[in-house]
mmCIF file of C-alpha atoms and ligand atoms in Angstrom:
data_model
loop_
_atom_site.group_PDB
_atom_site.id
_atom_site.type_symbol
_atom_site.label_atom_id
_atom_site.label_comp_id
_atom_site.label_asym_id
_atom_site.label_seq_id
_atom_site.Cartn_x
_atom_site.Cartn_y
_atom_site.Cartn_z
ATOM 1 C CA MET A 1 -3.766 22.966 -103.025
ATOM 2 C CA ASN A 2 -6.641 24.111 -105.354
ATOM 3 C CA LEU A 3 -9.368 25.609 -103.093
ATOM 4 C CA PRO A 4 -13.006 26.118 -104.188
ATOM 5 C CA LEU A 5 -13.709 29.601 -105.628
ATOM 6 C CA ASN A 6 -15.583 30.949 -102.593
ATOM 7 C CA ILE A 7 -12.509 30.563 -100.481
ATOM 8 C CA PRO A 8 -10.462 33.759 -100.863
ATOM 9 C CA ALA A 9 -7.477 33.122 -103.178
ATOM 10 C CA LEU A 10 -4.783 34.295 -100.819
ATOM 11 C CA SER A 11 -5.076 35.018 -97.165
ATOM 12 C CA PRO A 12 -2.230 36.991 -95.613
ATOM 13 C CA ALA A 13 0.996 34.912 -95.836
ATOM 14 C CA SER A 14 1.642 34.910 -92.121
ATOM 15 C CA PRO A 15 -0.623 33.280 -89.569
ATOM 16 C CA GLN A 16 -2.506 35.324 -87.028
ATOM 17 C CA PHE A 17 -1.248 34.545 -83.534
ATOM 18 C CA ILE A 18 -3.065 35.256 -80.293
ATOM 19 C CA ASN A 19 -1.261 34.570 -77.039
ATOM 20 C CA LEU A 20 -3.765 33.943 -74.250
ATOM 21 C CA TYR A 21 -1.245 32.250 -71.909
ATOM 22 C CA THR A 22 2.124 33.779 -71.148
ATOM 23 C CA ASP A 23 0.431 36.928 -69.883
ATOM 24 C CA ALA A 24 -0.285 35.044 -66.642
ATOM 25 C CA VAL A 25 3.003 36.095 -65.125
ATOM 26 C CA PRO A 26 3.927 34.784 -61.660
ATOM 27 C CA GLY A 27 2.635 36.822 -58.714
ATOM 28 C CA GLN A 28 -0.138 38.620 -60.663
ATOM 29 C CA ALA A 29 -2.720 36.186 -61.976
ATOM 30 C CA PRO A 30 -3.279 33.277 -59.560
ATOM 31 C CA GLY A 31 -1.913 31.188 -62.399
ATOM 32 C CA PRO A 32 1.132 28.914 -62.397
ATOM 33 C CA VAL A 33 2.591 30.139 -59.060
ATOM 34 C CA GLN A 34 -0.472 29.351 -56.992
ATOM 35 C CA GLU A 35 -1.167 26.101 -58.844
ATOM 36 C CA LEU A 36 2.434 24.891 -58.586
ATOM 37 C CA SER A 37 2.829 25.843 -54.906
ATOM 38 C CA GLU A 38 -0.365 24.050 -53.924
ATOM 39 C CA GLY A 39 0.645 20.920 -55.864
ATOM 40 C CA LEU A 40 4.132 20.778 -54.385
ATOM 41 C CA MET A 41 3.042 21.484 -50.824
ATOM 42 C CA ALA A 42 0.366 18.749 -50.926
ATOM 43 C CA ALA A 43 1.083 15.590 -48.879
ATOM 44 C CA ALA A 44 1.193 13.620 -52.170
ATOM 45 C CA ALA A 45 3.084 16.164 -54.222
ATOM 46 C CA SER A 46 2.098 16.648 -57.867
ATOM 47 C CA VAL A 47 2.710 18.958 -60.814
ATOM 48 C CA SER A 48 0.384 19.178 -63.862
ATOM 49 C CA PRO A 49 1.817 17.608 -67.067
ATOM 50 C CA LYS A 50 1.120 20.868 -68.879
ATOM 51 C CA TYR A 51 4.342 22.146 -67.258
ATOM 52 C CA PHE A 52 6.353 19.701 -69.377
ATOM 53 C CA TYR A 53 5.871 21.995 -72.358
ATOM 54 C CA ASN A 54 8.294 24.865 -72.218
ATOM 55 C CA ALA A 55 10.345 25.356 -75.397
ATOM 56 C CA LEU A 56 12.835 22.591 -74.454
ATOM 57 C CA GLY A 57 10.035 20.287 -73.309
ATOM 58 C CA SER A 58 8.249 20.594 -76.642
ATOM 59 C CA LYS A 59 11.465 19.668 -78.437
ATOM 60 C CA LEU A 60 12.066 16.716 -76.088
ATOM 61 C CA PHE A 61 8.559 15.480 -76.759
ATOM 62 C CA GLU A 62 9.259 15.743 -80.472
ATOM 63 C CA ALA A 63 12.304 13.500 -79.859
ATOM 64 C CA ILE A 64 10.159 11.064 -77.875
ATOM 65 C CA THR A 65 7.869 10.629 -80.898
ATOM 66 C CA ALA A 66 10.902 9.399 -82.886
ATOM 67 C CA LEU A 67 11.817 6.671 -80.359
ATOM 68 C CA SER A 68 11.370 3.028 -81.276
ATOM 69 C CA GLU A 69 9.681 2.329 -77.910
ATOM 70 C CA TYR A 70 7.186 5.208 -78.244
ATOM 71 C CA TYR A 71 4.688 3.630 -80.653
ATOM 72 C CA PRO A 72 1.634 5.997 -80.275
ATOM 73 C CA THR A 73 2.633 8.704 -82.776
ATOM 74 C CA ARG A 74 3.608 6.441 -85.659
ATOM 75 C CA THR A 75 0.744 4.014 -85.029
ATOM 76 C CA GLU A 76 -1.724 6.915 -85.156
ATOM 77 C CA ALA A 77 -0.069 8.268 -88.303
ATOM 78 C CA GLY A 78 -0.457 4.808 -89.847
ATOM 79 C CA ILE A 79 -4.177 4.820 -89.104
ATOM 80 C CA PHE A 80 -4.648 8.270 -90.642
ATOM 81 C CA GLY A 81 -2.525 7.226 -93.584
ATOM 82 C CA ALA A 82 -4.748 4.205 -94.211
ATOM 83 C CA SER A 83 -8.061 5.969 -93.511
ATOM 84 C CA HIS A 84 -7.719 9.591 -94.727
ATOM 85 C CA ALA A 85 -10.250 9.120 -97.524
ATOM 86 C CA GLN A 86 -12.805 7.374 -95.310
ATOM 87 C CA ILE A 87 -12.413 10.014 -92.632
ATOM 88 C CA ALA A 88 -12.908 12.855 -95.134
ATOM 89 C CA GLN A 89 -15.921 11.019 -96.594
ATOM 90 C CA THR A 90 -17.437 10.523 -93.111
ATOM 91 C CA LEU A 91 -17.302 14.273 -92.571
ATOM 92 C CA ALA A 92 -18.598 15.014 -96.075
ATOM 93 C CA ASP A 93 -21.519 12.648 -95.461
ATOM 94 C CA ARG A 94 -22.483 14.995 -92.614
ATOM 95 C CA GLY A 95 -22.220 18.004 -94.923
ATOM 96 C CA ILE A 96 -18.861 19.113 -93.513
ATOM 97 C CA HIS A 97 -16.729 20.088 -96.500
ATOM 98 C CA HIS A 98 -14.337 22.858 -95.469
ATOM 99 C CA PRO A 99 -14.288 22.760 -91.658
ATOM 100 C CA CYS A 100 -12.733 25.165 -89.243
ATOM 101 C CA LEU A 101 -10.147 22.710 -87.877
ATOM 102 C CA ILE A 102 -9.252 23.369 -84.218
ATOM 103 C CA ASP A 103 -6.116 21.413 -83.322
ATOM 104 C CA LEU A 104 -5.752 20.959 -79.539
ATOM 105 C CA GLY A 105 -2.206 20.521 -78.233
ATOM 106 C CA ALA A 106 -0.961 21.032 -81.798
ATOM 107 C CA GLY A 107 2.728 21.124 -80.882
ATOM 108 C CA ASN A 108 4.716 21.078 -84.147
ATOM 109 C CA CYS A 109 1.472 20.778 -86.205
ATOM 110 C CA ALA A 110 2.910 17.749 -88.041
ATOM 111 C CA LYS A 111 -0.281 15.694 -87.595
ATOM 112 C CA ALA A 112 -2.463 18.475 -88.982
ATOM 113 C CA MET A 113 -0.107 19.040 -91.919
ATOM 114 C CA ALA A 114 -0.812 15.442 -92.994
ATOM 115 C CA LEU A 115 -4.553 15.862 -92.530
ATOM 116 C CA ILE A 116 -5.104 19.302 -94.115
ATOM 117 C CA PRO A 117 -4.828 18.155 -97.780
ATOM 118 C CA HIS A 118 -7.595 15.604 -97.121
ATOM 119 C CA LEU A 119 -10.003 17.753 -95.051
ATOM 120 C CA GLN A 120 -9.306 21.039 -96.879
ATOM 121 C CA PRO A 121 -10.208 23.257 -93.931
ATOM 122 C CA ARG A 122 -11.062 26.860 -94.659
ATOM 123 C CA GLN A 123 -9.470 27.853 -91.315
ATOM 124 C CA TYR A 124 -6.849 26.102 -89.231
ATOM 125 C CA VAL A 125 -6.599 26.920 -85.487
ATOM 126 C CA PRO A 126 -3.625 25.285 -83.756
ATOM 127 C CA VAL A 127 -3.829 25.602 -79.956
ATOM 128 C CA ASP A 128 -0.957 24.902 -77.538
ATOM 129 C CA ILE A 129 0.332 26.003 -74.137
ATOM 130 C CA SER A 130 3.893 26.205 -75.574
ATOM 131 C CA ALA A 131 3.198 29.485 -77.347
ATOM 132 C CA ASP A 132 6.627 30.267 -78.857
ATOM 133 C CA PHE A 133 7.046 26.744 -80.142
ATOM 134 C CA LEU A 134 3.570 26.871 -81.678
ATOM 135 C CA LYS A 135 4.159 30.231 -83.322
ATOM 136 C CA GLU A 136 7.095 28.808 -85.249
ATOM 137 C CA ALA A 137 5.151 25.695 -86.201
ATOM 138 C CA ALA A 138 2.169 27.751 -87.442
ATOM 139 C CA GLU A 139 4.525 29.662 -89.736
ATOM 140 C CA GLN A 140 5.696 26.341 -91.172
ATOM 141 C CA VAL A 141 2.099 25.374 -91.895
ATOM 142 C CA GLN A 142 1.490 28.744 -93.539
ATOM 143 C CA SER A 143 4.480 28.379 -95.823
ATOM 144 C CA ARG A 144 3.223 24.909 -96.805
ATOM 145 C CA PHE A 145 -0.384 26.139 -97.308
ATOM 146 C CA PRO A 146 -0.086 29.832 -98.299
ATOM 147 C CA ALA A 147 -3.817 30.261 -98.987
ATOM 148 C CA LEU A 148 -4.953 28.777 -95.691
ATOM 149 C CA ASP A 149 -6.385 31.102 -93.029
ATOM 150 C CA ILE A 150 -4.477 30.258 -89.822
ATOM 151 C CA VAL A 151 -5.144 31.529 -86.312
ATOM 152 C CA GLY A 152 -2.617 30.232 -83.746
ATOM 153 C CA LEU A 153 -3.650 30.300 -80.073
ATOM 154 C CA GLY A 154 -1.180 30.194 -77.153
ATOM 155 C CA MET A 155 -3.519 28.858 -74.521
ATOM 156 C CA ASP A 156 -3.913 26.547 -71.521
ATOM 157 C CA PHE A 157 -7.057 24.826 -72.809
ATOM 158 C CA SER A 158 -7.087 22.410 -69.859
ATOM 159 C CA ALA A 159 -8.537 25.306 -67.919
ATOM 160 C CA GLY A 160 -11.359 25.850 -70.424
ATOM 161 C CA LEU A 161 -11.981 26.161 -74.157
ATOM 162 C CA ALA A 162 -13.211 29.736 -74.549
ATOM 163 C CA LEU A 163 -12.111 30.503 -78.133
ATOM 164 C CA PRO A 164 -11.687 34.092 -79.339
ATOM 165 C CA ASP A 165 -13.910 35.631 -82.083
ATOM 166 C CA GLU A 166 -11.128 35.229 -84.656
ATOM 167 C CA VAL A 167 -12.049 31.519 -84.685
ATOM 168 C CA GLN A 168 -14.810 30.967 -87.222
ATOM 169 C CA ALA A 169 -18.032 29.613 -85.669
ATOM 170 C CA HIS A 170 -19.296 27.628 -88.670
ATOM 171 C CA ASP A 171 -18.508 23.881 -89.144
ATOM 172 C CA ARG A 172 -15.983 23.667 -86.323
ATOM 173 C CA VAL A 173 -14.231 20.324 -86.004
ATOM 174 C CA PHE A 174 -12.022 19.671 -82.980
ATOM 175 C CA PHE A 175 -8.855 17.656 -83.723
ATOM 176 C CA TYR A 176 -7.377 16.089 -80.549
ATOM 177 C CA PRO A 177 -4.764 13.528 -81.610
ATOM 178 C CA GLY A 178 -1.930 11.712 -79.875
ATOM 179 C CA SER A 179 -3.978 10.476 -76.903
ATOM 180 C CA SER A 180 -3.484 13.748 -75.027
ATOM 181 C CA LEU A 181 -7.023 13.318 -73.657
ATOM 182 C CA GLY A 182 -5.349 10.539 -71.641
ATOM 183 C CA ASN A 183 -3.797 13.178 -69.384
ATOM 184 C CA PHE A 184 -7.245 13.930 -67.943
ATOM 185 C CA HIS A 185 -8.654 11.710 -65.224
ATOM 186 C CA PRO A 186 -11.770 10.006 -66.759
ATOM 187 C CA GLU A 187 -14.257 12.285 -65.000
ATOM 188 C CA GLN A 188 -12.383 15.363 -66.199
ATOM 189 C CA ALA A 189 -12.123 13.838 -69.669
ATOM 190 C CA LEU A 190 -15.916 13.468 -69.646
ATOM 191 C CA GLN A 191 -16.359 17.139 -68.737
ATOM 192 C CA PHE A 192 -13.912 18.226 -71.413
ATOM 193 C CA LEU A 193 -15.739 16.099 -74.029
ATOM 194 C CA GLN A 194 -19.144 17.366 -72.809
ATOM 195 C CA HIS A 195 -17.919 20.914 -73.417
ATOM 196 C CA MET A 196 -16.999 20.049 -77.032
ATOM 197 C CA ALA A 197 -20.250 18.106 -77.590
ATOM 198 C CA ASP A 198 -22.400 20.933 -76.198
ATOM 199 C CA PRO A 199 -23.612 22.973 -79.229
ATOM 200 C CA ALA A 200 -23.951 26.058 -76.987
ATOM 201 C CA GLN A 201 -20.367 25.824 -75.721
ATOM 202 C CA GLY A 202 -18.193 23.949 -78.230
ATOM 203 C CA ARG A 203 -20.340 25.030 -81.129
ATOM 204 C CA ALA A 204 -18.669 22.199 -83.018
ATOM 205 C CA ARG A 205 -19.899 19.698 -85.606
ATOM 206 C CA GLY A 206 -17.633 16.958 -84.283
ATOM 207 C CA LEU A 207 -14.357 15.668 -82.897
ATOM 208 C CA LEU A 208 -11.503 13.709 -84.411
ATOM 209 C CA LEU A 209 -9.792 12.036 -81.470
ATOM 210 C CA GLY A 210 -6.649 9.902 -81.170
ATOM 211 C CA ILE A 211 -6.659 7.451 -78.243
ATOM 212 C CA ASP A 212 -4.022 4.980 -77.017
ATOM 213 C CA LEU A 213 -5.487 1.588 -76.165
ATOM 214 C CA VAL A 214 -4.781 -0.750 -73.265
ATOM 215 C CA LYS A 215 -2.050 -3.319 -73.965
ATOM 216 C CA ASP A 216 0.616 -5.409 -72.196
ATOM 217 C CA THR A 217 2.500 -3.705 -69.353
ATOM 218 C CA ALA A 218 5.969 -4.277 -70.846
ATOM 219 C CA THR A 219 5.115 -2.423 -74.066
ATOM 220 C CA LEU A 220 3.494 0.434 -72.154
ATOM 221 C CA GLU A 221 6.274 0.888 -69.628
ATOM 222 C CA ALA A 222 8.991 0.764 -72.300
ATOM 223 C CA ALA A 223 7.188 3.566 -74.173
ATOM 224 C CA TYR A 224 7.389 5.783 -71.069
ATOM 225 C CA ASP A 225 10.856 4.737 -69.904
ATOM 226 C CA ASP A 226 12.875 4.449 -73.099
ATOM 227 C CA SER A 227 16.394 2.980 -73.135
ATOM 228 C CA LEU A 228 17.968 6.277 -74.286
ATOM 229 C CA GLY A 229 16.534 8.216 -71.363
ATOM 230 C CA VAL A 230 14.761 10.817 -73.468
ATOM 231 C CA THR A 231 11.518 10.458 -71.492
ATOM 232 C CA ALA A 232 13.508 10.733 -68.286
ATOM 233 C CA ALA A 233 14.961 14.034 -69.558
ATOM 234 C CA PHE A 234 11.479 15.199 -70.602
ATOM 235 C CA ASN A 235 10.199 14.421 -67.098
ATOM 236 C CA LYS A 236 13.109 16.091 -65.292
ATOM 237 C CA ASN A 237 12.945 19.155 -67.555
ATOM 238 C CA LEU A 238 9.634 19.862 -65.851
ATOM 239 C CA LEU A 239 11.618 20.790 -62.716
ATOM 240 C CA LEU A 240 13.618 23.308 -64.727
ATOM 241 C CA ASN A 241 10.387 24.838 -65.993
ATOM 242 C CA VAL A 242 9.083 24.959 -62.428
ATOM 243 C CA ASN A 243 12.278 26.699 -61.299
ATOM 244 C CA GLN A 244 11.627 29.276 -64.065
ATOM 245 C CA LEU A 245 7.996 29.867 -63.108
ATOM 246 C CA LEU A 246 8.321 29.562 -59.322
ATOM 247 C CA GLN A 247 11.876 30.736 -58.653
ATOM 248 C CA SER A 248 12.423 27.417 -56.897
ATOM 249 C CA ASP A 249 15.799 25.632 -56.549
ATOM 250 C CA PHE A 250 15.153 22.092 -57.769
ATOM 251 C CA ASP A 251 18.391 20.266 -58.691
ATOM 252 C CA VAL A 252 17.475 17.702 -61.392
ATOM 253 C CA ARG A 253 20.454 15.484 -60.461
ATOM 254 C CA GLN A 254 18.715 14.630 -57.168
ATOM 255 C CA TRP A 255 15.641 13.152 -58.891
ATOM 256 C CA ARG A 256 14.982 9.790 -60.573
ATOM 257 C CA HIS A 257 12.464 9.216 -63.405
ATOM 258 C CA VAL A 258 9.768 6.595 -62.632
ATOM 259 C CA ALA A 259 7.166 5.286 -65.107
ATOM 260 C CA LEU A 260 4.780 2.461 -64.211
ATOM 261 C CA PHE A 261 1.531 1.017 -65.519
ATOM 262 C CA ASN A 262 -1.220 1.045 -62.887
ATOM 263 C CA ALA A 263 -3.424 -1.717 -64.306
ATOM 264 C CA ALA A 264 -6.198 -1.148 -61.769
ATOM 265 C CA GLN A 265 -6.597 2.463 -62.947
ATOM 266 C CA SER A 266 -5.638 1.642 -66.550
ATOM 267 C CA ARG A 267 -3.064 4.421 -66.653
ATOM 268 C CA ILE A 268 0.629 5.030 -67.051
ATOM 269 C CA GLU A 269 1.914 7.063 -64.133
ATOM 270 C CA MET A 270 5.068 9.163 -64.326
ATOM 271 C CA HIS A 271 6.773 10.360 -61.165
ATOM 272 C CA LEU A 272 10.014 11.995 -60.068
ATOM 273 C CA GLU A 273 11.541 10.325 -57.030
ATOM 274 C CA ALA A 274 13.906 12.022 -54.531
ATOM 275 C CA MET A 275 17.144 10.024 -54.540
ATOM 276 C CA HIS A 276 17.891 11.148 -50.951
ATOM 277 C CA ALA A 277 16.283 13.407 -48.329
ATOM 278 C CA LEU A 278 16.286 17.011 -49.569
ATOM 279 C CA SER A 279 14.529 20.380 -49.340
ATOM 280 C CA VAL A 280 13.258 22.613 -52.125
ATOM 281 C CA ARG A 281 12.728 26.350 -51.572
ATOM 282 C CA TRP A 282 10.814 29.047 -53.374
ATOM 283 C CA PRO A 283 9.562 32.473 -52.227
ATOM 284 C CA GLY A 284 7.556 31.896 -49.041
ATOM 285 C CA HIS A 285 7.881 28.129 -49.093
ATOM 286 C CA THR A 286 10.186 25.211 -48.181
ATOM 287 C CA ARG A 287 9.180 21.625 -49.015
ATOM 288 C CA ARG A 288 11.048 18.695 -47.507
ATOM 289 C CA PHE A 289 11.168 15.400 -49.424
ATOM 290 C CA GLU A 290 12.245 12.148 -47.802
ATOM 291 C CA ALA A 291 14.410 9.680 -49.754
ATOM 292 C CA GLY A 292 12.123 7.792 -52.154
ATOM 293 C CA GLU A 293 9.324 10.367 -51.896
ATOM 294 C CA ARG A 294 7.716 11.155 -55.231
ATOM 295 C CA ILE A 295 6.190 14.008 -57.202
ATOM 296 C CA HIS A 296 3.447 12.797 -59.585
ATOM 297 C CA THR A 297 3.970 14.463 -62.981
ATOM 298 C CA GLU A 298 1.643 12.688 -65.420
ATOM 299 C CA SER A 299 -1.141 10.168 -65.796
ATOM 300 C CA SER A 300 -1.723 8.785 -69.246
ATOM 301 C CA TYR A 301 -4.961 6.806 -69.258
ATOM 302 C CA LYS A 302 -5.324 3.900 -71.688
ATOM 303 C CA TYR A 303 -8.779 3.027 -72.972
ATOM 304 C CA THR A 304 -10.560 0.151 -74.675
ATOM 305 C CA LEU A 305 -12.494 0.715 -77.912
ATOM 306 C CA GLY A 306 -15.774 0.052 -76.082
ATOM 307 C CA GLY A 307 -14.805 2.247 -73.129
ATOM 308 C CA MET A 308 -14.009 5.296 -75.263
ATOM 309 C CA THR A 309 -17.075 4.807 -77.476
ATOM 310 C CA ALA A 310 -19.246 4.763 -74.348
ATOM 311 C CA LEU A 311 -17.522 7.858 -72.908
ATOM 312 C CA LEU A 312 -18.079 9.826 -76.141
ATOM 313 C CA LYS A 313 -21.741 8.857 -76.183
ATOM 314 C CA GLN A 314 -22.082 9.733 -72.485
ATOM 315 C CA ALA A 315 -20.565 13.125 -73.298
ATOM 316 C CA GLY A 316 -23.360 13.780 -75.797
ATOM 317 C CA PHE A 317 -21.841 12.833 -79.139
ATOM 318 C CA ARG A 318 -24.424 11.139 -81.357
ATOM 319 C CA GLN A 319 -22.507 9.315 -84.109
ATOM 320 C CA VAL A 320 -19.308 7.595 -82.911
ATOM 321 C CA ARG A 321 -17.075 5.440 -85.102
ATOM 322 C CA HIS A 322 -13.401 4.492 -85.064
ATOM 323 C CA TRP A 323 -10.471 3.284 -87.116
ATOM 324 C CA SER A 324 -7.640 1.309 -85.505
ATOM 325 C CA ASP A 325 -4.419 -0.449 -86.469
ATOM 326 C CA PRO A 326 -4.318 -4.241 -87.047
ATOM 327 C CA GLN A 327 -2.966 -4.861 -83.510
ATOM 328 C CA ASN A 328 -5.583 -2.568 -81.906
ATOM 329 C CA TRP A 329 -2.830 -0.602 -80.207
ATOM 330 C CA PHE A 330 -4.294 2.808 -81.046
ATOM 331 C CA ALA A 331 -7.566 4.208 -82.406
ATOM 332 C CA VAL A 332 -8.819 7.319 -84.177
ATOM 333 C CA PHE A 333 -12.418 8.197 -83.292
ATOM 334 C CA TRP A 334 -14.862 10.400 -85.152
ATOM 335 C CA ALA A 335 -17.620 11.672 -82.876
ATOM 336 C CA ALA A 336 -20.343 13.828 -84.339
ATOM 337 C CA VAL A 337 -22.387 16.363 -82.408
HETATM 338 C C1 AVJ B 1 1.407 14.032 -75.301
HETATM 339 C C2 AVJ B 1 0.237 13.354 -73.380
HETATM 340 C C3 AVJ B 1 -0.013 12.132 -75.391
HETATM 341 O O1 AVJ B 1 1.010 10.683 -72.541
HETATM 342 O O2 AVJ B 1 1.811 9.663 -74.255
HETATM 343 C C4 AVJ B 1 5.056 11.035 -73.787
HETATM 344 C C5 AVJ B 1 3.093 12.648 -73.335
HETATM 345 N N1 AVJ B 1 4.592 11.496 -71.702
HETATM 346 N N2 AVJ B 1 5.929 10.367 -73.007
HETATM 347 C C6 AVJ B 1 1.612 10.686 -73.620
HETATM 348 C C7 AVJ B 1 4.207 11.724 -72.960
HETATM 349 C C8 AVJ B 1 5.636 10.641 -71.751
HETATM 350 C C9 AVJ B 1 2.104 11.974 -74.212
HETATM 351 N N3 AVJ B 1 0.951 12.881 -74.548
#
């Protein structure tokens, strides 16, 4: 990749990596332990979807993206494939030529690897809660783009987007693909977007956002309850991660994967259902579950083009445009600050 002269020829071959997450060990910081205990002890038990992403969970999600039923990843990739040049031109028209690209929930960084040759960022900042998985992925990106300045961040950004000084302040562009914003309830999504749109906080020039659109229930439910059972494994693996973090004694064989589309709320809901009455124990706690009782593990909100455009404007973004696939199953939004 031939970079302009003012970009240093070779940055160090290995990415910088800052881990702002795993330090929150159980029992010290009121981190995972307190959050998980409160969620599980609630009358309507729930666990945040961020706990899907331990090392195995990140790999299972990678497998999900290869499933025939799970259309979001390839549909989004198709949109980027068809619109790379327009997207790069849209940023250039706003004077953004070599952005600092901040990739939220980067995972294996595959989406950014496809985008980097077109946007030619001068710094790439992949951010993910699955720190070890991300570290490996960032090294892959570095070996593909040896001259690129990379700063990997192990971080739970759902709790706030305070970025360290190693992240360049100039021409920041947030990249939030894959419809991960869908995990936030709409009012939380608005707050998260407001943070990015606020020059004082996000200090960004804009956001490239991937959003899954509302469609027929059968297609949606198949995408979250695939015939191979990979999504079921992804969902149940959360209990193994909870056992790791909470020293609890969940037995995954006692739980059934449930995925349903709640049309009234325009969201996919994933739950784990107790197959018979049982108790789960962890230090200081015992939680009884009746047969059929559920733990809510994920909401994945589905938007309309108009609905997301309005939300981005409400959040403070000034220029909003989108690209979508011919069936309007998925959309990529550019929202400028
Ligand atoms: C990574 C949050 C975008 O909600 O579609 C995939 C996660 N859950 N299958 C989504 C997920 C079940 C995915 N996101």
